[in-house]
Coordinates of C-alpha atoms in Angstrom, one line a residue:
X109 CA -15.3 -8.7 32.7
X110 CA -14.3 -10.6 29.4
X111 CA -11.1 -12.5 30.0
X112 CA -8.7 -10.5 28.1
X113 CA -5.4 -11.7 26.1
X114 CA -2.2 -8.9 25.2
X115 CA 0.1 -9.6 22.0
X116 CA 3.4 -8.8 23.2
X117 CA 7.2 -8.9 21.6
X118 CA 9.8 -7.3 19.9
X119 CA 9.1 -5.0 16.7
X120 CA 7.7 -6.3 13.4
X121 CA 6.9 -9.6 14.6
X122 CA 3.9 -9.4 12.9
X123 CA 1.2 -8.7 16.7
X124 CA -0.9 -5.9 14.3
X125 CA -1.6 -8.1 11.9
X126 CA -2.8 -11.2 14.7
X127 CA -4.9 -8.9 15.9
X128 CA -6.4 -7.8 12.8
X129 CA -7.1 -11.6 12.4
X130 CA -8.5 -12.3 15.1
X131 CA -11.1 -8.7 15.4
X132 CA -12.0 -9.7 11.2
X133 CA -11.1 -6.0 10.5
X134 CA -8.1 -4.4 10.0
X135 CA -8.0 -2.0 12.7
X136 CA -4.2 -1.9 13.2
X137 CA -1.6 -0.3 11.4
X138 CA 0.2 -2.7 9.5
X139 CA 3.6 -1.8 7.9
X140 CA 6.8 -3.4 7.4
X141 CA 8.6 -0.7 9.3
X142 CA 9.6 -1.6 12.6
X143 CA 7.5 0.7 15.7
X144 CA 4.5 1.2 13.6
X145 CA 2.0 0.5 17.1
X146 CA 3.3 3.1 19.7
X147 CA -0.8 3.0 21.7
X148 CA -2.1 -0.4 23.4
X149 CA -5.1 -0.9 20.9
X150 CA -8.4 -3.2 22.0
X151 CA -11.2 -4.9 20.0
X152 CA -13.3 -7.9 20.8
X153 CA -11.8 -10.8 19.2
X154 CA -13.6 -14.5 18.0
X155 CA -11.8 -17.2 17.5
X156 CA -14.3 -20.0 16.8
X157 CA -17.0 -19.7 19.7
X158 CA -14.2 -18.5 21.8
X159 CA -15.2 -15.2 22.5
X160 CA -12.3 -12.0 24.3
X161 CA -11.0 -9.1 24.4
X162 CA -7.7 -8.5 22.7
X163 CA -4.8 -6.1 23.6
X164 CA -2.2 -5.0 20.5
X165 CA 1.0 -3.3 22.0
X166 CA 3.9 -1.6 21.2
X167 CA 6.8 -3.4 20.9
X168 CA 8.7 -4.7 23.6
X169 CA 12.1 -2.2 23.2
X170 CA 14.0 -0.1 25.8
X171 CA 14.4 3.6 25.5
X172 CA 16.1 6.2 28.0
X173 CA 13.5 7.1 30.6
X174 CA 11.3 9.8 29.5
X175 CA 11.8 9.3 25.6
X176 CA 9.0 8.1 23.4
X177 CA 10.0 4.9 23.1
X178 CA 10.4 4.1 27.0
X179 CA 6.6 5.8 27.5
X180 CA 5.5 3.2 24.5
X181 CA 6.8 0.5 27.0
X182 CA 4.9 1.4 29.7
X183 CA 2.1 1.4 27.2
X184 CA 2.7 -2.2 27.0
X185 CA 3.5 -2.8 31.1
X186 CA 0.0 -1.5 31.8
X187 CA -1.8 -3.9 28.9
X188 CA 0.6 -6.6 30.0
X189 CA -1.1 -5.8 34.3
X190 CA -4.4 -5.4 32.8
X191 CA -4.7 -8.8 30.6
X192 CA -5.7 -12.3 31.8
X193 CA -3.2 -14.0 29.3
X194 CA -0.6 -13.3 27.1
X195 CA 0.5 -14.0 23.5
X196 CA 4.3 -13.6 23.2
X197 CA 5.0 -13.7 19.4
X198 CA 8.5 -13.8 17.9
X199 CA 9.2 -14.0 14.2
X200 CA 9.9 -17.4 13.2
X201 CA 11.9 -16.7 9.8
X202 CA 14.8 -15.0 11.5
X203 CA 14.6 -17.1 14.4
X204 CA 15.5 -16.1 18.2
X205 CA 16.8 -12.6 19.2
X206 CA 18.7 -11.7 21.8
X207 CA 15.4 -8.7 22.2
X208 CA 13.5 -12.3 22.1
X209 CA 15.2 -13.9 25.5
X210 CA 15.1 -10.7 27.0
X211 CA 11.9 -10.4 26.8
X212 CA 10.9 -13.8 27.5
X213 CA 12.1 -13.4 31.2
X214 CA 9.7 -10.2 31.1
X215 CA 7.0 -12.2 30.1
X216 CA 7.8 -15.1 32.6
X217 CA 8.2 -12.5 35.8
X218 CA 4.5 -11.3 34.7
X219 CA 3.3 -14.7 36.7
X220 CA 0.5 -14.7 34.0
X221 CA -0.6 -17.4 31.5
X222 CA 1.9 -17.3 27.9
X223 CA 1.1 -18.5 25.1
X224 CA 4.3 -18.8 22.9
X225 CA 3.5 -18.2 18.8
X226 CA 6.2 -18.3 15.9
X227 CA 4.6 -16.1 13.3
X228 CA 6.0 -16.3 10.1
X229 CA 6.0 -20.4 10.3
X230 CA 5.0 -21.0 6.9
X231 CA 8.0 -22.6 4.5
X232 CA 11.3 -24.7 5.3
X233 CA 13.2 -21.1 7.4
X234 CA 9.7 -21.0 9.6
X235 CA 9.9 -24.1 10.7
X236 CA 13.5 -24.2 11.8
X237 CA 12.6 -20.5 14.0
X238 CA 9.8 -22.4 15.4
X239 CA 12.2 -25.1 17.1
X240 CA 14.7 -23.0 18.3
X241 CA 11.7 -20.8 20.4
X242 CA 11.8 -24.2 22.6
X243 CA 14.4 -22.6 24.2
X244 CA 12.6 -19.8 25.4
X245 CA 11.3 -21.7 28.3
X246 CA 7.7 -20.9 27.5
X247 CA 6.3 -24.3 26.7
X248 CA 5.4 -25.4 23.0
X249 CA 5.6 -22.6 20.3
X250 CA 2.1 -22.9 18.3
X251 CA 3.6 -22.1 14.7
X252 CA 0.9 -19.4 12.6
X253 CA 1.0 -17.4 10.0
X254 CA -1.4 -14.4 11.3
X255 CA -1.2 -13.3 7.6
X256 CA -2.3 -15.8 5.8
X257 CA -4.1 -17.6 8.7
X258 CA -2.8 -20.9 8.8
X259 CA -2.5 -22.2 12.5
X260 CA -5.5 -21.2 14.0
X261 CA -6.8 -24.2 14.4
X262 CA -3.9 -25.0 16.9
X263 CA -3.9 -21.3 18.7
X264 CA -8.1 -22.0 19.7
X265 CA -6.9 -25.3 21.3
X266 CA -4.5 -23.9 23.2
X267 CA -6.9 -20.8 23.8
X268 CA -10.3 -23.2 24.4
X269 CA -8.4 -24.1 27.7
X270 CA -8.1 -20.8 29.1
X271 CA -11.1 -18.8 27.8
X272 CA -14.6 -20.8 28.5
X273 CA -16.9 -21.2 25.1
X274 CA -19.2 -18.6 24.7
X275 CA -23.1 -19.0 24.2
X276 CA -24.0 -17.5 20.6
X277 CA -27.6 -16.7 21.3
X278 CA -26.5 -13.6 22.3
X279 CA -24.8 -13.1 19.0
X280 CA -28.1 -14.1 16.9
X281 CA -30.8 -12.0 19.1
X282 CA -31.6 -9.0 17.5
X283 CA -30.7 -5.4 19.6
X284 CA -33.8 -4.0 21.6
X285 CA -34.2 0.2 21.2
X286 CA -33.1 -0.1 25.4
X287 CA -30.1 -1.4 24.4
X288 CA -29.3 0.9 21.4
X289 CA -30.1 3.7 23.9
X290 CA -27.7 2.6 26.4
X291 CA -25.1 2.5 23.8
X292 CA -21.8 4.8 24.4
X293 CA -21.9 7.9 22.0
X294 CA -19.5 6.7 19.7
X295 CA -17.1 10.2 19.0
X296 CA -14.0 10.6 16.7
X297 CA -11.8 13.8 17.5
X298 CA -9.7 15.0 14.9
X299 CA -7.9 17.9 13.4
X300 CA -4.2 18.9 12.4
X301 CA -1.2 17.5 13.2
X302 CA -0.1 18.6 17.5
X303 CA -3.6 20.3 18.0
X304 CA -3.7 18.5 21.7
X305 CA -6.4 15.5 21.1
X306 CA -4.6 12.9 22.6
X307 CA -3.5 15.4 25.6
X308 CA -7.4 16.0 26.1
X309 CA -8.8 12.6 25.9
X310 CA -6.4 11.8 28.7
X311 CA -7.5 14.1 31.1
X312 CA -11.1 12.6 30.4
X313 CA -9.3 9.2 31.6
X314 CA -7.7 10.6 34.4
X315 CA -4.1 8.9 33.3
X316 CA -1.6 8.9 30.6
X317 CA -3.8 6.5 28.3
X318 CA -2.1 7.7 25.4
X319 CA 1.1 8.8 24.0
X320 CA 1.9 12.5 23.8
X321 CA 4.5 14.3 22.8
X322 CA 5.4 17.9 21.3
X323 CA 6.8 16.4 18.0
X324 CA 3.7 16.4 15.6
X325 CA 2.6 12.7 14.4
X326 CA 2.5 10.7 17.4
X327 CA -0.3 9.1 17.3
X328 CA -0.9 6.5 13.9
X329 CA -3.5 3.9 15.0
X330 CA -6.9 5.5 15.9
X331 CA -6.9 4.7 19.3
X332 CA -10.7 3.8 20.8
X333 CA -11.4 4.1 24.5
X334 CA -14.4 4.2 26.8
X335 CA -15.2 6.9 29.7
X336 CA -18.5 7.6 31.2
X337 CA -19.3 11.0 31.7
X338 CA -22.8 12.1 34.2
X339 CA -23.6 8.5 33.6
X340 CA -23.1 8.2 30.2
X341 CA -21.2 6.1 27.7
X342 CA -18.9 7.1 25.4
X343 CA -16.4 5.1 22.8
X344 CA -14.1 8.3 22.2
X345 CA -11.4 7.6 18.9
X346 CA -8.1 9.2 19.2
X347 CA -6.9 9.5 15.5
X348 CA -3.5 10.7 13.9
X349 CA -3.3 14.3 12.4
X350 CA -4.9 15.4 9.4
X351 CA -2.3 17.5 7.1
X352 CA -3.1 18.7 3.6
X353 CA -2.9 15.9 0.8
X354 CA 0.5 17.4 -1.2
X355 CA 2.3 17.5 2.5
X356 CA 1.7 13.7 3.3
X357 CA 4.3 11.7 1.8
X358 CA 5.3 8.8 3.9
X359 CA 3.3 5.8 3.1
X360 CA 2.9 5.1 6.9
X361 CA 1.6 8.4 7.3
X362 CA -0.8 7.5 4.3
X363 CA -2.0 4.6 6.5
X364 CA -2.6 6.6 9.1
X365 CA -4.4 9.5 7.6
X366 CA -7.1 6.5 6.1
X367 CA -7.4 5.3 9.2
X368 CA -8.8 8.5 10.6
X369 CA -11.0 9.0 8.1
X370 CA -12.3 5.6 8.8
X371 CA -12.6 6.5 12.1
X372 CA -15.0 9.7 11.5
X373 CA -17.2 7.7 9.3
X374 CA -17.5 5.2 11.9
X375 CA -18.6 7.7 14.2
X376 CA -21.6 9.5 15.2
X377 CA -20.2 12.9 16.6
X378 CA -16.9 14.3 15.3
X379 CA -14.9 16.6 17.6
X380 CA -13.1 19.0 15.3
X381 CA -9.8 20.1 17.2
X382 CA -8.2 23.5 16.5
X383 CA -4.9 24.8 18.1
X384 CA -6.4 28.6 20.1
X385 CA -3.6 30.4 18.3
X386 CA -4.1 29.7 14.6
X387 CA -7.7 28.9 13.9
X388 CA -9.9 28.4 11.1
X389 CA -6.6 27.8 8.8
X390 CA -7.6 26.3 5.6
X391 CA -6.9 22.5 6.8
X392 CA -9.2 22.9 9.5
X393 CA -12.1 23.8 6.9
X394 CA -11.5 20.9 4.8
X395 CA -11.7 18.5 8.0
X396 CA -14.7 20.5 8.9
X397 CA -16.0 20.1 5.4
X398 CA -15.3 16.2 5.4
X399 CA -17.2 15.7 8.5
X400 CA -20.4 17.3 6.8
X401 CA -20.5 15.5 3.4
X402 CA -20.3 12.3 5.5
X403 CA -23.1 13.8 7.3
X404 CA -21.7 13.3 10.9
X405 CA -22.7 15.8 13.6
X406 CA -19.6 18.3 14.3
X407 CA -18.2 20.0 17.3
X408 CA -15.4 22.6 17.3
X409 CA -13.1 22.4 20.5
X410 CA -11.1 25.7 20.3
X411 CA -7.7 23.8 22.5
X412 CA -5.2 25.9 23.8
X413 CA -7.5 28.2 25.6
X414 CA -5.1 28.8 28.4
X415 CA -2.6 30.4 26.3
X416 CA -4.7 32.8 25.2
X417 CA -4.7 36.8 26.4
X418 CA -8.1 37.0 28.6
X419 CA -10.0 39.6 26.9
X420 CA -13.7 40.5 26.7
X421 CA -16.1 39.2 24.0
X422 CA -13.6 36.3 22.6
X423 CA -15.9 33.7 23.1
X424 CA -18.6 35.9 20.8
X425 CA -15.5 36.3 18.2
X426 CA -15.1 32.4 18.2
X427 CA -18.8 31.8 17.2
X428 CA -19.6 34.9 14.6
X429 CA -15.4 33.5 13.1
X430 CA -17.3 29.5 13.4
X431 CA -20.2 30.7 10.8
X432 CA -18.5 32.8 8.5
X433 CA -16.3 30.1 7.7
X434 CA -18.8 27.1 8.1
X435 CA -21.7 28.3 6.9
X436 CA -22.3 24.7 5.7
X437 CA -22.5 23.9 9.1
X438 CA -24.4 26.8 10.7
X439 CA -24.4 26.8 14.7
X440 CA -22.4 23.9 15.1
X441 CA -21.6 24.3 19.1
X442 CA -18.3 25.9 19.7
X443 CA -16.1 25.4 22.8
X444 CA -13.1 27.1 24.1
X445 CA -11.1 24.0 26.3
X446 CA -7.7 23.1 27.7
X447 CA -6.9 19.9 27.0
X448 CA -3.7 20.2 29.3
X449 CA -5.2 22.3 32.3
X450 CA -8.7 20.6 31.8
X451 CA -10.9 23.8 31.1
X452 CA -14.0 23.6 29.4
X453 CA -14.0 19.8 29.2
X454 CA -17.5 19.5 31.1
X455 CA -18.8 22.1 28.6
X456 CA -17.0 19.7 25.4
X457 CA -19.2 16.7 26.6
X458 CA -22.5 18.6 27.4
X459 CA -22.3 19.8 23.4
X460 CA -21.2 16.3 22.3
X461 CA -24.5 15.0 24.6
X462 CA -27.0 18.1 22.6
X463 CA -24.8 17.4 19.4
X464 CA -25.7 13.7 19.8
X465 CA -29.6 14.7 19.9
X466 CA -29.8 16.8 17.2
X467 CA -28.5 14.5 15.0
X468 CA -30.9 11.6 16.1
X469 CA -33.9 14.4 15.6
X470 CA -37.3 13.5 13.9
X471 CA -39.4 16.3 12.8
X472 CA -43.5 16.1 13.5
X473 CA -44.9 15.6 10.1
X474 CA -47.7 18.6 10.7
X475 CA -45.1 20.6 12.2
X476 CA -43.1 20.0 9.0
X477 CA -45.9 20.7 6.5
X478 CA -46.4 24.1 8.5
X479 CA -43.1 25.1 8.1
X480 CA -43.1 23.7 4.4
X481 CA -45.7 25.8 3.5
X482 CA -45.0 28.9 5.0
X483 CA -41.3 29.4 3.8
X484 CA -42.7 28.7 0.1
X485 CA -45.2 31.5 0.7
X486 CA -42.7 33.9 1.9
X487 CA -40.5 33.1 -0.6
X488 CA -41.6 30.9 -3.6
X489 CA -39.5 29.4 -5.6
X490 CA -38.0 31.2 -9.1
X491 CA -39.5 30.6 -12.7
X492 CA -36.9 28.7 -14.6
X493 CA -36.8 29.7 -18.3
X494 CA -40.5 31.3 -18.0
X495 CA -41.9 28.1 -16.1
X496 CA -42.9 27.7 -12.7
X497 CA -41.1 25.2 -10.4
X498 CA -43.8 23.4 -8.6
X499 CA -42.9 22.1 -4.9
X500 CA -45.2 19.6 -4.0
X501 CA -44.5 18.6 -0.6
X502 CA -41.5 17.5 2.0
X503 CA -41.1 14.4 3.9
X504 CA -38.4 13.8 6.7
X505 CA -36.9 10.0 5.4
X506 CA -34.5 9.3 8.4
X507 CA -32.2 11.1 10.9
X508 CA -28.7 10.2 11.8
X509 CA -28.3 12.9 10.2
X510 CA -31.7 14.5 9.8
X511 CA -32.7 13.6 6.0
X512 CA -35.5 14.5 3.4
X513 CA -37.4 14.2 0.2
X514 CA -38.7 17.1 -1.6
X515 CA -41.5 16.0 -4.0
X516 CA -41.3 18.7 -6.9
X517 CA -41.7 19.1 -10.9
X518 CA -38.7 19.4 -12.8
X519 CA -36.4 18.6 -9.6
X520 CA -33.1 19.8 -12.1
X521 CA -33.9 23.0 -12.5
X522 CA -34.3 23.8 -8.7
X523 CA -31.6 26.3 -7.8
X524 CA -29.1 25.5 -5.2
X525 CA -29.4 28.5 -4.1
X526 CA -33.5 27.6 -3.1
X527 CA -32.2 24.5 -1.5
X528 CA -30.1 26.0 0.7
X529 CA -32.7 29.0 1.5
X530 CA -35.0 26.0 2.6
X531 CA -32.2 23.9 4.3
X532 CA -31.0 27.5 6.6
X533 CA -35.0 27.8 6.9
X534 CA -35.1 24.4 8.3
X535 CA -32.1 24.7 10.5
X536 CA -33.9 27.7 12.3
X537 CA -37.5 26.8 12.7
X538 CA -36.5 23.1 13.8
X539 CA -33.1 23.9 15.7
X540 CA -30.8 22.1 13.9
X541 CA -27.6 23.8 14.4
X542 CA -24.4 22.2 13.1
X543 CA -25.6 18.8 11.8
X544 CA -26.0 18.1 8.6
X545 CA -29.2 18.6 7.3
X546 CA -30.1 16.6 3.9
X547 CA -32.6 17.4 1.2
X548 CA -33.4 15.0 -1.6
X549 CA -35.4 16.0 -4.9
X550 CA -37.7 13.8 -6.4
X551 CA -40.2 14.5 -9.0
X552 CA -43.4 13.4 -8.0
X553 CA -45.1 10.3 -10.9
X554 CA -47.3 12.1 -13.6
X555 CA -50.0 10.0 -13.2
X556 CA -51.1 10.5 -17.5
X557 CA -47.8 9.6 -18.5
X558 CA -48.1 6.2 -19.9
X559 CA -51.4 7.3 -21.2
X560 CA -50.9 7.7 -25.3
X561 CA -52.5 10.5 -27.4
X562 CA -55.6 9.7 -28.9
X563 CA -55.5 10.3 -32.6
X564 CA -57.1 13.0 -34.4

């Protein structure tokens, strides 16, 4: 296990944007309104050759038991038992806080390593902060400024003496195909605001991992965590709601809304949430229609399931419903779940498993010229302007998702309507259902074309 470090104190202290520092990416929310982080967030973190895993929590605040606020603390009690180390930041420009002392003693009755850092050091009022944390208790503050990065020097001594250096040899060999194989399945699940994903990825944890709540928008951060299902890895991405563009007005809710898209375009399979009881409404086709132009391989989770009155044939009414209205998309798997009672979640991870699969698919080249030439025979392409359009041949480039090149004459006058004839063609003979399938025209080099005319 990697010796792992949690970034704990008060509110807008300024932990998000240490741990951005020290991951080199700017994973956490960062905003200047207090409670931004409500989920404990990890990612690897470097500092030097130090290598470990880093912990951003919620901040330390008290709540009446059962609100959102006293869950968010618990958040950040279970980080706080689950870490090696801690860093307990306070804000050195306004100096100590009664919420600072308090908290202190919380940190000291954790009987675990603390590192004490006065963010904000930078300038005459940081440096006066800095030397009233001695009273604190917790040793010498290490004075940074996780913004601009000045101190770090000073936080990998003090760190050097708790995490042993790490061998980069590991870093510089390149990745065998075993280990890409054994990789998790990286999977984003989105969809509107209150549509249940943070309720379902908990019961695939088995515990209150994240934050739920009826009030839409509680989750901000996309959240990542790791379950193994039959034996498998998988990195799955809690992300905040997705509401049409004229409804999101907040800037934090801005930040939020970029951060899951970031999240689907780092992922291989997107889960596409829908509440049981209001379907297919208009925001859940642009999500679905996002998750296809950035060519990532798409599952629909119908949540809510258990709400619905059991009648016969629903489950063929979801799928004839899934490709009238995402025809872009075509057989994209469909599952009916309960994220709160746990229905339907073995079926979810089987069609995130085949999803996965599709997407990675190579097509044999003779099987692909076969199929190439047949579906031009049964239906050849149209004369443009009293000209035949002459389609050479077809040539699969990559997958992830599956793409190819379509060697042709005159490649802009090729209907899209013929392109997506060959691309629903494709889908079927190859079966490709619900991932993205990409076709490139090229016009193939006239080999007489830098030859000049002879004259008469």
């Amino acid at each position: 296990m990697p010796f792992t470090i949690a970034i704990i104190g008060r509110p807008n202290v300024g932990k998000s944007t240490l741990f951005n520092r020290l991951v080199g990416q700017k994973l956490a929310l960062v905003d200047d309104m207090p409670g931004v982080t409500r989920d404990r967030r990890e990612g690897e973190a470097k500092l030097g050759d130090l290598h470990f895993t880093i912990i951003d929590t919620a901040g330390l605040d008290e709540g009446p038991k059962g609100s959102l606020t006293a869950r968010m603390q618990e958040q950040t009690e279970t980080a706080i038992a689950l870490a090696d180390a801690l860093f307990f930041v306070i804000d050195a420009r306004i100096g100590l806080t009664p919420a600072d002392r308090a908290f202190a003693d919380f940190a000291r009755r954790a009987d675990k390593p603390v590192l004490l850092l006065a963010n904000k050091s930078e300038g005459k009022h940081g440096e006066l902060g800095a030397m009233e944390s001695y009273a604190l208790g917790l040793g010498d503050p290490i004075q940074i400024s996780a913004e601009h990065g000045e101190g770090m020097g000073e936080l990998y001594d003090a760190v050097s003496k708790l995490v042993p250096p790490t061998d980069n040899e590991d870093d510089e060999r390149e990745e065998t195909d075993e280990e890409r194989a054994a990789r998790p399945i990286r999977v984003a699940i989105v969809g509107r605001p209150n549509a249940g994903k943070s309720t379902l990825i908990n019961h695939l944890l088995g515990e209150e991992r994240l934050l739920t709540s009826p009030e839409a928008g509680t989750t901000r951060d996309s959240i990542a965590v790791e379950i193994e299902w039959k034996g498998r890895g998988f990195r799955i991405y809690d992300t905040a709601g997705l509401r049409r563009r004229s409804r999101i007005e907040e800037k934090l809710e801005k930040l939020s809304v970029a951060d899951a898209l970031r999240a689907v375009r780092f992922a291989e399979v997107v889960v596409l949430m829908m509440d049981a009881q209001n379907r297919f409404e208009e925001q859940d086709l642009r999500i679905a229609d996002l998750i296809e132009r950035e060519g990532r391989a798409l599952v629909i989770a119908v949540n809510k399931w258990d709400l619905m009155e059991a009648k016969p044939g629903q489950i063929s009414m979801l799928r004839r419903d899934a490709d009238h209205w995402l025809p872009q998309v075509a057989g994209a798997p469909i599952v009916a779940v309960s994220g709160l009672m746990g229905e339907g979640i073995d079926r979810l991870m089987q069609a995130i498993v085949e999803a996965y699969a599709v997407w990675n698919r190579r097509v044999p080249t003779a099987a692909l010229n076969r199929w190439f030439e047949g579906a031009i025979a049964d239906n050849p392409p149209p004369a443009v302007s009293g000209r035949r359009l002459k389609l050479n041949y077809i040539t699969q480039t990559k997958a992830r998702p599956p793409s190819f090149v379509l060697f042709c004459s005159r490649a802009d006058a090729i209907p899209q309507s013929y392109l997506r004839y060959l691309t629903n063609s494709m889908r079927e003979t190859f079966e490709l259902p619900g991932t993205p399938v990409r076709i490139t025209l090229r016009e193939k080099a006239n080999p007489f074309a830098h030859k000049r005319k002879r004259p008469n």
